[in-house]
């Protein structure tokens, strides 16, 4: 039986399972959850709350820094001295990985794909990668596309080969830390978001509120998988709605479900996430990954002016366009708060400065 009220015993049980996985205290936790009164008014209801994962405190914040707590613990556990990962040129993931790695004397190597037409000049996350002294390899890729797991891993293997020749011990981690692959044998990124879901459930529970839905940007799938598995384990009716910023919904939902299953297996909770628990919407992609359009520019300005909260142009802006549209379409159950996860990514505003101002 599903229920709305938060069960203390379900929380206790899940927390006990989570405690089996080593993590490092890298971020300010719990991140704040705030009611967005002006946004609620602008969107015409339901009550909109924001979980401020942009305020984690590590290198401009974001969902990737929460994942880093588990992933860095694994890297240290495997006694690696180098971490190699890939993503797109202005990746938040790669910045967070490099910053966290540096704190523990681990060398970051990044394979960055040019998936949209941004210059290679040091700006936004790429500037920060350079300041951290990450070894950066830039590769070409199709506009508005993402790089497949196979392609990405093959590039990591090539970089690992070179690193090993120099006597280094590399740890290979796939984009977003979502899919267990490379040197990461467990879905550690998703585990971090099981933990985030517990955190949110406790925060809202303490206010006597039941969460109707969670809305967030979904890319490599680990964040959504963690939230879905967490909600399931706590027996919550909360719908987790992932707004895709890169993939078509059927293929992304399949990836999320796969990570969900692996996360459930890893936690050993005996729950089973169903395909219908994984809600991925791809209506707000625009022209594809990282491509800034008029809706993105508009919502960034609107939310900033209304709430003083800065969204990013690649992830949270598209998710917020989705939330606004869903609110207008009366998609949400009335009377229950909707929690928007601000997953960070704001440094990517700056390399997109011209586009944003042109479109406003
Ligand atoms: C990576 C990222 C996401 C998506 O998280 P996944 O776990 O990869 O799905 C959302 N927002 C921002 C700002 C991100 O950097």
Short mmCIF file of N, CA, C and O in Angstrom, two decimals, residues 198-317:
data_model
loop_
_atom_site.label_atom_id
_atom_site.label_comp_id
_atom_site.label_asym_id
_atom_site.label_seq_id
_atom_site.Cartn_x
_atom_site.Cartn_y
_atom_site.Cartn_z
N UNK A 198 15.93 11.34 0.85
CA UNK A 198 15.68 11.20 2.29
C UNK A 198 15.74 12.59 2.94
O UNK A 198 14.86 12.96 3.73
N UNK A 199 16.76 13.33 2.55
CA UNK A 199 16.96 14.67 3.11
C UNK A 199 15.73 15.56 2.85
O UNK A 199 15.21 16.20 3.76
N UNK A 200 15.26 15.54 1.61
CA UNK A 200 14.10 16.35 1.24
C UNK A 200 12.85 15.89 1.99
O UNK A 200 12.07 16.71 2.49
N UNK A 201 12.65 14.56 2.06
CA UNK A 201 11.46 14.02 2.73
C UNK A 201 11.46 14.45 4.20
O UNK A 201 10.41 14.81 4.74
N UNK A 202 12.63 14.46 4.82
CA UNK A 202 12.70 14.88 6.22
C UNK A 202 12.42 16.37 6.37
O UNK A 202 11.72 16.79 7.29
N UNK A 203 12.98 17.16 5.43
CA UNK A 203 12.75 18.61 5.50
C UNK A 203 11.27 18.95 5.34
O UNK A 203 10.71 19.74 6.10
N UNK A 204 10.64 18.36 4.34
CA UNK A 204 9.23 18.67 4.08
C UNK A 204 8.35 18.06 5.18
O UNK A 204 7.36 18.66 5.60
N UNK A 205 8.75 16.87 5.64
CA UNK A 205 8.02 16.21 6.72
C UNK A 205 8.01 17.08 7.98
O UNK A 205 6.98 17.20 8.65
N UNK A 206 9.14 17.71 8.27
CA UNK A 206 9.25 18.55 9.46
C UNK A 206 8.31 19.76 9.36
O UNK A 206 7.90 20.33 10.36
N UNK A 207 7.99 20.15 8.12
CA UNK A 207 7.07 21.28 7.91
C UNK A 207 5.62 20.80 7.81
O UNK A 207 4.70 21.59 7.55
N UNK A 208 5.45 19.49 7.95
CA UNK A 208 4.11 18.92 7.87
C UNK A 208 3.58 18.88 6.45
O UNK A 208 2.37 18.88 6.22
N UNK A 209 4.49 18.86 5.45
CA UNK A 209 4.05 18.90 4.05
C UNK A 209 4.34 17.59 3.33
O UNK A 209 5.37 16.95 3.57
N UNK A 210 3.42 17.20 2.48
CA UNK A 210 3.61 16.02 1.64
C UNK A 210 3.93 16.48 0.22
O UNK A 210 3.22 17.32 -0.32
N UNK A 211 4.96 15.92 -0.35
CA UNK A 211 5.42 16.37 -1.67
C UNK A 211 4.57 15.73 -2.76
O UNK A 211 4.52 14.51 -2.88
N UNK A 212 3.92 16.57 -3.56
CA UNK A 212 3.12 16.04 -4.66
C UNK A 212 4.00 15.52 -5.78
O UNK A 212 3.83 14.42 -6.27
N UNK A 213 4.95 16.34 -6.18
CA UNK A 213 5.83 15.96 -7.29
C UNK A 213 7.18 16.65 -7.14
O UNK A 213 7.29 17.69 -6.49
N UNK A 214 8.17 16.02 -7.74
CA UNK A 214 9.49 16.60 -7.85
C UNK A 214 9.74 16.81 -9.34
O UNK A 214 9.41 15.94 -10.15
N UNK A 215 10.28 17.96 -9.70
CA UNK A 215 10.62 18.22 -11.11
C UNK A 215 12.10 18.58 -11.16
O UNK A 215 12.59 19.37 -10.35
N UNK A 216 12.81 17.97 -12.10
CA UNK A 216 14.25 18.27 -12.21
C UNK A 216 14.74 17.97 -13.62
O UNK A 216 14.08 17.25 -14.37
N UNK A 217 15.90 18.52 -13.94
CA UNK A 217 16.52 18.26 -15.24
C UNK A 217 17.21 16.89 -15.19
O UNK A 217 17.91 16.59 -14.23
N UNK A 218 17.00 16.10 -16.23
CA UNK A 218 17.64 14.78 -16.27
C UNK A 218 18.52 14.67 -17.51
O UNK A 218 18.14 15.12 -18.59
N UNK A 219 19.73 14.13 -17.29
CA UNK A 219 20.70 14.04 -18.39
C UNK A 219 21.27 12.64 -18.50
O UNK A 219 20.91 11.86 -19.37
N UNK A 220 22.17 12.30 -17.56
CA UNK A 220 22.75 10.95 -17.59
C UNK A 220 21.93 9.98 -16.75
O UNK A 220 22.21 8.78 -16.74
N UNK A 221 20.92 10.46 -16.04
CA UNK A 221 19.92 9.59 -15.42
C UNK A 221 20.12 9.24 -13.95
O UNK A 221 19.19 8.75 -13.30
N UNK A 222 21.30 9.48 -13.40
CA UNK A 222 21.58 9.07 -12.02
C UNK A 222 20.78 9.82 -10.97
O UNK A 222 20.32 9.24 -9.99
N UNK A 223 20.59 11.09 -11.20
CA UNK A 223 19.82 11.90 -10.25
C UNK A 223 18.39 11.39 -10.18
O UNK A 223 17.86 11.12 -9.10
N UNK A 224 17.78 11.23 -11.34
CA UNK A 224 16.40 10.76 -11.36
C UNK A 224 16.29 9.36 -10.75
O UNK A 224 15.38 9.10 -9.95
N UNK A 225 17.20 8.47 -11.12
CA UNK A 225 17.15 7.09 -10.59
C UNK A 225 17.21 7.11 -9.07
O UNK A 225 16.43 6.41 -8.40
N UNK A 226 18.10 7.90 -8.50
CA UNK A 226 18.22 7.97 -7.05
C UNK A 226 16.95 8.48 -6.40
O UNK A 226 16.48 7.93 -5.40
N UNK A 227 16.36 9.51 -6.99
CA UNK A 227 15.13 10.09 -6.43
C UNK A 227 13.98 9.09 -6.52
O UNK A 227 13.19 8.93 -5.58
N UNK A 228 13.89 8.38 -7.64
CA UNK A 228 12.81 7.41 -7.83
C UNK A 228 12.96 6.25 -6.83
O UNK A 228 11.99 5.87 -6.17
N UNK A 229 14.17 5.74 -6.71
CA UNK A 229 14.39 4.61 -5.79
C UNK A 229 14.16 5.06 -4.34
O UNK A 229 13.54 4.34 -3.55
N UNK A 230 14.59 6.26 -4.02
CA UNK A 230 14.38 6.79 -2.67
C UNK A 230 12.90 6.92 -2.34
O UNK A 230 12.44 6.50 -1.27
N UNK A 231 12.13 7.49 -3.27
CA UNK A 231 10.69 7.67 -3.05
C UNK A 231 10.00 6.31 -2.89
O UNK A 231 9.14 6.13 -2.04
N UNK A 232 10.42 5.35 -3.71
CA UNK A 232 9.85 4.00 -3.64
C UNK A 232 10.16 3.37 -2.28
O UNK A 232 9.28 2.79 -1.63
N UNK A 233 11.41 3.49 -1.86
CA UNK A 233 11.83 2.86 -0.60
C UNK A 233 11.09 3.46 0.59
O UNK A 233 10.84 2.78 1.57
N UNK A 234 10.74 4.74 0.49
CA UNK A 234 10.03 5.39 1.59
C UNK A 234 8.51 5.24 1.45
O UNK A 234 7.75 5.72 2.28
N UNK A 235 8.09 4.58 0.38
CA UNK A 235 6.66 4.37 0.17
C UNK A 235 5.90 5.65 -0.13
O UNK A 235 4.72 5.77 0.19
N UNK A 236 6.56 6.63 -0.72
CA UNK A 236 5.90 7.91 -1.02
C UNK A 236 5.17 7.85 -2.36
O UNK A 236 5.58 7.14 -3.27
N UNK A 237 4.12 8.64 -2.46
CA UNK A 237 3.38 8.72 -3.71
C UNK A 237 3.94 9.79 -4.65
O UNK A 237 3.44 9.98 -5.75
N UNK A 238 4.95 10.50 -4.16
CA UNK A 238 5.54 11.60 -4.91
C UNK A 238 5.96 11.17 -6.32
O UNK A 238 6.69 10.21 -6.48
N UNK A 239 5.48 11.89 -7.31
CA UNK A 239 5.92 11.60 -8.69
C UNK A 239 7.21 12.33 -8.97
O UNK A 239 7.32 13.53 -8.68
N UNK A 240 8.17 11.63 -9.52
CA UNK A 240 9.46 12.23 -9.87
C UNK A 240 9.46 12.47 -11.37
O UNK A 240 9.41 11.50 -12.16
N UNK A 241 9.51 13.74 -11.77
CA UNK A 241 9.39 14.07 -13.19
C UNK A 241 10.71 14.60 -13.71
O UNK A 241 11.15 15.69 -13.32
N UNK A 242 11.34 13.81 -14.56
CA UNK A 242 12.61 14.22 -15.15
C UNK A 242 12.36 14.91 -16.48
O UNK A 242 11.71 14.37 -17.37
N UNK A 243 12.86 16.13 -16.59
CA UNK A 243 12.75 16.87 -17.86
C UNK A 243 14.05 16.64 -18.61
O UNK A 243 15.12 17.10 -18.19
N UNK A 244 13.96 15.93 -19.72
CA UNK A 244 15.18 15.60 -20.47
C UNK A 244 15.78 16.84 -21.12
O UNK A 244 15.08 17.65 -21.70
N UNK A 245 17.10 16.93 -21.02
CA UNK A 245 17.80 18.04 -21.68
C UNK A 245 18.64 17.53 -22.85
O UNK A 245 19.36 18.30 -23.48
N UNK A 246 18.57 16.21 -23.11
CA UNK A 246 19.44 15.69 -24.16
C UNK A 246 18.82 14.59 -25.01
O UNK A 246 18.89 14.63 -26.22
N UNK A 247 18.19 13.62 -24.36
CA UNK A 247 17.76 12.42 -25.08
C UNK A 247 16.26 12.43 -25.33
O UNK A 247 15.49 13.06 -24.60
N UNK A 248 15.88 11.60 -26.27
CA UNK A 248 14.47 11.31 -26.51
C UNK A 248 13.98 10.50 -25.30
O UNK A 248 14.73 9.74 -24.70
N UNK A 249 12.70 10.67 -24.94
CA UNK A 249 12.24 10.18 -23.63
C UNK A 249 12.29 8.66 -23.47
O UNK A 249 12.62 8.17 -22.40
N UNK A 250 11.97 7.91 -24.54
CA UNK A 250 11.93 6.45 -24.38
C UNK A 250 13.31 5.89 -24.06
O UNK A 250 13.45 5.06 -23.17
N UNK A 251 14.32 6.37 -24.78
CA UNK A 251 15.66 5.82 -24.53
C UNK A 251 16.19 6.30 -23.19
O UNK A 251 16.83 5.52 -22.46
N UNK A 252 15.90 7.52 -22.79
CA UNK A 252 16.38 7.98 -21.48
C UNK A 252 15.66 7.26 -20.34
O UNK A 252 16.28 6.87 -19.35
N UNK A 253 14.35 7.05 -20.50
CA UNK A 253 13.60 6.34 -19.46
C UNK A 253 14.16 4.94 -19.26
O UNK A 253 14.23 4.43 -18.14
N UNK A 254 14.57 4.32 -20.36
CA UNK A 254 15.16 2.98 -20.27
C UNK A 254 16.47 3.03 -19.46
O UNK A 254 16.71 2.16 -18.62
N UNK A 255 17.27 4.04 -19.72
CA UNK A 255 18.54 4.19 -18.98
C UNK A 255 18.26 4.44 -17.50
O UNK A 255 18.86 3.81 -16.62
N UNK A 256 17.31 5.32 -17.22
CA UNK A 256 16.98 5.63 -15.82
C UNK A 256 16.49 4.37 -15.11
O UNK A 256 16.91 4.07 -13.98
N UNK A 257 15.62 3.62 -15.78
CA UNK A 257 15.09 2.39 -15.17
C UNK A 257 16.23 1.40 -14.88
O UNK A 257 16.27 0.78 -13.82
N UNK A 258 17.15 1.29 -15.80
CA UNK A 258 18.30 0.41 -15.62
C UNK A 258 19.10 0.83 -14.38
O UNK A 258 19.46 0.00 -13.53
N UNK A 259 19.35 2.13 -14.25
CA UNK A 259 20.10 2.61 -13.07
C UNK A 259 19.27 2.39 -11.79
O UNK A 259 19.82 2.02 -10.76
N UNK A 260 17.96 2.57 -11.89
CA UNK A 260 17.07 2.31 -10.73
C UNK A 260 17.24 0.86 -10.26
O UNK A 260 17.41 0.60 -9.07
N UNK A 261 17.18 -0.06 -11.20
CA UNK A 261 17.26 -1.49 -10.85
C UNK A 261 18.59 -1.80 -10.20
O UNK A 261 18.67 -2.53 -9.21
N UNK A 262 19.67 -1.25 -10.76
CA UNK A 262 21.00 -1.50 -10.19
C UNK A 262 21.13 -0.87 -8.81
O UNK A 262 21.80 -1.41 -7.94
N UNK A 263 20.46 0.26 -8.62
CA UNK A 263 20.51 0.93 -7.32
C UNK A 263 19.74 0.12 -6.28
O UNK A 263 20.20 -0.07 -5.15
N UNK A 264 18.59 -0.41 -6.68
CA UNK A 264 17.81 -1.25 -5.76
C UNK A 264 18.59 -2.50 -5.38
O UNK A 264 18.59 -2.91 -4.21
N UNK A 265 19.25 -3.08 -6.37
CA UNK A 265 20.07 -4.27 -6.13
C UNK A 265 21.20 -3.94 -5.14
O UNK A 265 21.45 -4.68 -4.19
N UNK A 266 21.87 -2.82 -5.40
CA UNK A 266 22.99 -2.39 -4.55
C UNK A 266 22.53 -2.16 -3.12
O UNK A 266 23.21 -2.54 -2.17
N UNK A 267 21.35 -1.56 -2.97
CA UNK A 267 20.84 -1.27 -1.63
C UNK A 267 20.23 -2.51 -0.98
O UNK A 267 20.15 -2.59 0.24
N UNK A 268 19.81 -3.47 -1.80
CA UNK A 268 19.22 -4.70 -1.28
C UNK A 268 17.96 -4.47 -0.48
O UNK A 268 17.74 -5.08 0.56
N UNK A 269 17.09 -3.59 -0.98
CA UNK A 269 15.88 -3.25 -0.23
C UNK A 269 14.69 -4.14 -0.57
O UNK A 269 13.69 -4.12 0.13
N UNK A 270 14.80 -4.85 -1.67
CA UNK A 270 13.68 -5.70 -2.08
C UNK A 270 12.53 -4.93 -2.72
O UNK A 270 11.46 -5.48 -2.92
N UNK A 271 12.72 -3.67 -3.03
CA UNK A 271 11.68 -2.91 -3.74
C UNK A 271 11.89 -3.12 -5.25
O UNK A 271 12.99 -3.47 -5.68
N UNK A 272 10.84 -2.88 -6.01
CA UNK A 272 10.97 -2.97 -7.46
C UNK A 272 10.35 -1.74 -8.11
O UNK A 272 9.13 -1.54 -8.06
N UNK A 273 11.19 -0.94 -8.74
CA UNK A 273 10.71 0.22 -9.48
C UNK A 273 10.08 -0.27 -10.78
O UNK A 273 10.64 -1.12 -11.47
N UNK A 274 8.89 0.23 -11.09
CA UNK A 274 8.20 -0.16 -12.32
C UNK A 274 8.48 0.88 -13.41
O UNK A 274 8.75 2.03 -13.09
N UNK A 275 8.34 0.46 -14.67
CA UNK A 275 8.55 1.44 -15.75
C UNK A 275 7.68 2.69 -15.58
O UNK A 275 8.13 3.80 -15.88
N UNK A 276 6.46 2.52 -15.04
CA UNK A 276 5.59 3.71 -14.91
C UNK A 276 6.03 4.66 -13.78
O UNK A 276 5.54 5.78 -13.69
N UNK A 277 6.96 4.21 -12.93
CA UNK A 277 7.51 5.11 -11.91
C UNK A 277 8.53 6.08 -12.50
O UNK A 277 8.92 7.05 -11.85
N UNK A 278 8.99 5.77 -13.71
CA UNK A 278 10.03 6.60 -14.33
C UNK A 278 9.38 7.51 -15.36
O UNK A 278 9.02 7.08 -16.46
N UNK A 279 9.19 8.76 -14.98
CA UNK A 279 8.52 9.71 -15.87
C UNK A 279 9.58 10.64 -16.47
O UNK A 279 10.19 11.44 -15.75
N UNK A 280 9.81 10.50 -17.76
CA UNK A 280 10.75 11.38 -18.46
C UNK A 280 9.97 12.12 -19.53
O UNK A 280 9.25 11.51 -20.32
N UNK A 281 10.09 13.43 -19.55
CA UNK A 281 9.44 14.23 -20.58
C UNK A 281 10.51 14.85 -21.48
O UNK A 281 11.52 15.34 -20.99
N UNK A 282 10.25 14.79 -22.80
CA UNK A 282 11.26 15.36 -23.72
C UNK A 282 10.69 16.52 -24.54
O UNK A 282 11.20 16.85 -25.61
N UNK A 283 9.63 17.14 -24.02
CA UNK A 283 8.97 18.21 -24.77
C UNK A 283 9.67 19.56 -24.66
O UNK A 283 9.26 20.52 -25.29
N UNK A 284 10.71 19.61 -23.80
CA UNK A 284 11.32 20.92 -23.53
C UNK A 284 12.79 20.98 -23.91
O UNK A 284 13.54 21.82 -23.45
N UNK A 285 13.15 20.03 -24.78
CA UNK A 285 14.53 19.91 -25.26
C UNK A 285 14.96 21.06 -26.16
O UNK A 285 16.15 21.33 -26.29
N UNK A 286 13.98 21.69 -26.80
CA UNK A 286 14.32 22.69 -27.82
C UNK A 286 15.09 22.02 -28.94
O UNK A 286 14.73 20.93 -29.38
N UNK A 287 16.16 22.67 -29.37
CA UNK A 287 16.93 22.12 -30.50
C UNK A 287 18.00 21.13 -30.05
O UNK A 287 18.82 20.71 -30.85
N UNK A 288 18.00 20.78 -28.77
CA UNK A 288 18.92 19.74 -28.32
C UNK A 288 19.83 20.20 -27.21
O UNK A 288 19.75 21.36 -26.74
N UNK A 289 20.69 19.32 -26.79
CA UNK A 289 21.54 19.52 -25.62
C UNK A 289 22.37 20.82 -25.72
O UNK A 289 23.09 21.02 -26.70
N UNK A 290 22.21 21.65 -24.75
CA UNK A 290 23.06 22.83 -24.65
C UNK A 290 22.67 23.98 -25.55
O UNK A 290 23.31 25.03 -25.50
N UNK A 291 21.65 23.78 -26.37
CA UNK A 291 21.31 24.85 -27.31
C UNK A 291 20.32 25.83 -26.66
O UNK A 291 19.22 25.45 -26.26
N UNK A 292 20.79 27.06 -26.56
CA UNK A 292 20.02 28.10 -25.89
C UNK A 292 19.00 28.68 -26.86
O UNK A 292 19.35 29.08 -27.97
N UNK A 293 17.74 28.70 -26.44
CA UNK A 293 16.71 29.29 -27.30
C UNK A 293 15.96 30.37 -26.51
O UNK A 293 16.32 30.68 -25.37
N UNK A 294 14.94 30.92 -27.14
CA UNK A 294 14.22 32.05 -26.55
C UNK A 294 13.59 31.69 -25.20
O UNK A 294 13.61 32.47 -24.26
N UNK A 295 13.05 30.46 -25.10
CA UNK A 295 12.43 30.03 -23.85
C UNK A 295 13.44 29.99 -22.71
O UNK A 295 13.12 30.34 -21.57
N UNK A 296 14.65 29.55 -23.03
CA UNK A 296 15.71 29.46 -22.02
C UNK A 296 16.06 30.86 -21.53
O UNK A 296 16.09 31.12 -20.32
N UNK A 297 16.29 31.77 -22.47
CA UNK A 297 16.67 33.14 -22.09
C UNK A 297 15.56 33.79 -21.26
O UNK A 297 15.81 34.42 -20.24
N UNK A 298 14.32 33.57 -21.68
CA UNK A 298 13.17 34.17 -21.00
C UNK A 298 13.05 33.66 -19.56
O UNK A 298 12.91 34.44 -18.61
N UNK A 299 13.13 32.35 -19.39
CA UNK A 299 12.90 31.79 -18.05
C UNK A 299 14.05 32.14 -17.10
O UNK A 299 13.83 32.38 -15.91
N UNK A 300 15.28 32.20 -17.62
CA UNK A 300 16.42 32.58 -16.78
C UNK A 300 16.16 33.98 -16.21
O UNK A 300 16.30 34.22 -15.01
N UNK A 301 15.74 34.89 -17.09
CA UNK A 301 15.47 36.27 -16.65
C UNK A 301 14.28 36.31 -15.70
O UNK A 301 14.32 36.97 -14.66
N UNK A 302 13.20 35.60 -16.03
CA UNK A 302 11.98 35.64 -15.20
C UNK A 302 12.23 35.16 -13.78
O UNK A 302 11.79 35.77 -12.82
N UNK A 303 12.93 34.02 -13.67
CA UNK A 303 13.15 33.43 -12.34
C UNK A 303 14.13 34.28 -11.54
O UNK A 303 13.95 34.48 -10.34
N UNK A 304 15.12 34.83 -12.21
CA UNK A 304 16.08 35.70 -11.54
C UNK A 304 15.35 36.94 -11.00
O UNK A 304 15.52 37.34 -9.85
N UNK A 305 14.50 37.54 -11.84
CA UNK A 305 13.79 38.76 -11.45
C UNK A 305 12.76 38.48 -10.35
O UNK A 305 12.52 39.32 -9.49
N UNK A 306 12.15 37.31 -10.39
CA UNK A 306 11.11 37.00 -9.41
C UNK A 306 11.67 36.57 -8.07
O UNK A 306 11.15 36.95 -7.02
N UNK A 307 12.73 35.76 -8.09
CA UNK A 307 13.16 35.12 -6.85
C UNK A 307 14.62 35.38 -6.50
O UNK A 307 15.11 34.90 -5.46
N UNK A 308 15.36 36.06 -7.37
CA UNK A 308 16.79 36.26 -7.12
C UNK A 308 17.57 34.98 -7.27
O UNK A 308 18.70 34.89 -6.79
N UNK A 309 17.01 33.98 -7.93
CA UNK A 309 17.67 32.69 -8.12
C UNK A 309 18.15 32.60 -9.57
O UNK A 309 17.38 32.84 -10.50
N UNK A 310 19.42 32.26 -9.72
CA UNK A 310 20.02 32.18 -11.06
C UNK A 310 19.94 30.74 -11.56
O UNK A 310 20.47 29.83 -10.93
N UNK A 311 19.27 30.55 -12.67
CA UNK A 311 19.22 29.22 -13.30
C UNK A 311 20.37 29.10 -14.30
O UNK A 311 20.98 30.10 -14.68
N UNK A 312 20.65 27.90 -14.75
CA UNK A 312 21.67 27.70 -15.78
C UNK A 312 20.98 27.48 -17.11
O UNK A 312 19.82 27.06 -17.15
N UNK A 313 21.65 27.75 -18.24
CA UNK A 313 20.97 27.68 -19.54
C UNK A 313 20.86 26.28 -20.14
O UNK A 313 20.13 26.09 -21.10
N UNK A 314 21.58 25.30 -19.59
CA UNK A 314 21.63 23.98 -20.23
C UNK A 314 20.65 22.99 -19.57
O UNK A 314 20.02 22.19 -20.25
N UNK A 315 20.50 23.09 -18.26
CA UNK A 315 19.70 22.11 -17.51
C UNK A 315 18.48 22.74 -16.84
O UNK A 315 17.33 22.46 -17.20
N UNK A 316 18.76 23.57 -15.81
CA UNK A 316 17.65 24.01 -14.95
C UNK A 316 16.68 24.93 -15.68
O UNK A 316 15.49 24.94 -15.37
N UNK A 317 17.17 25.70 -16.67
CA UNK A 317 16.25 26.57 -17.41
C UNK A 317 15.25 25.72 -18.19
O UNK A 317 14.05 26.00 -18.18
#
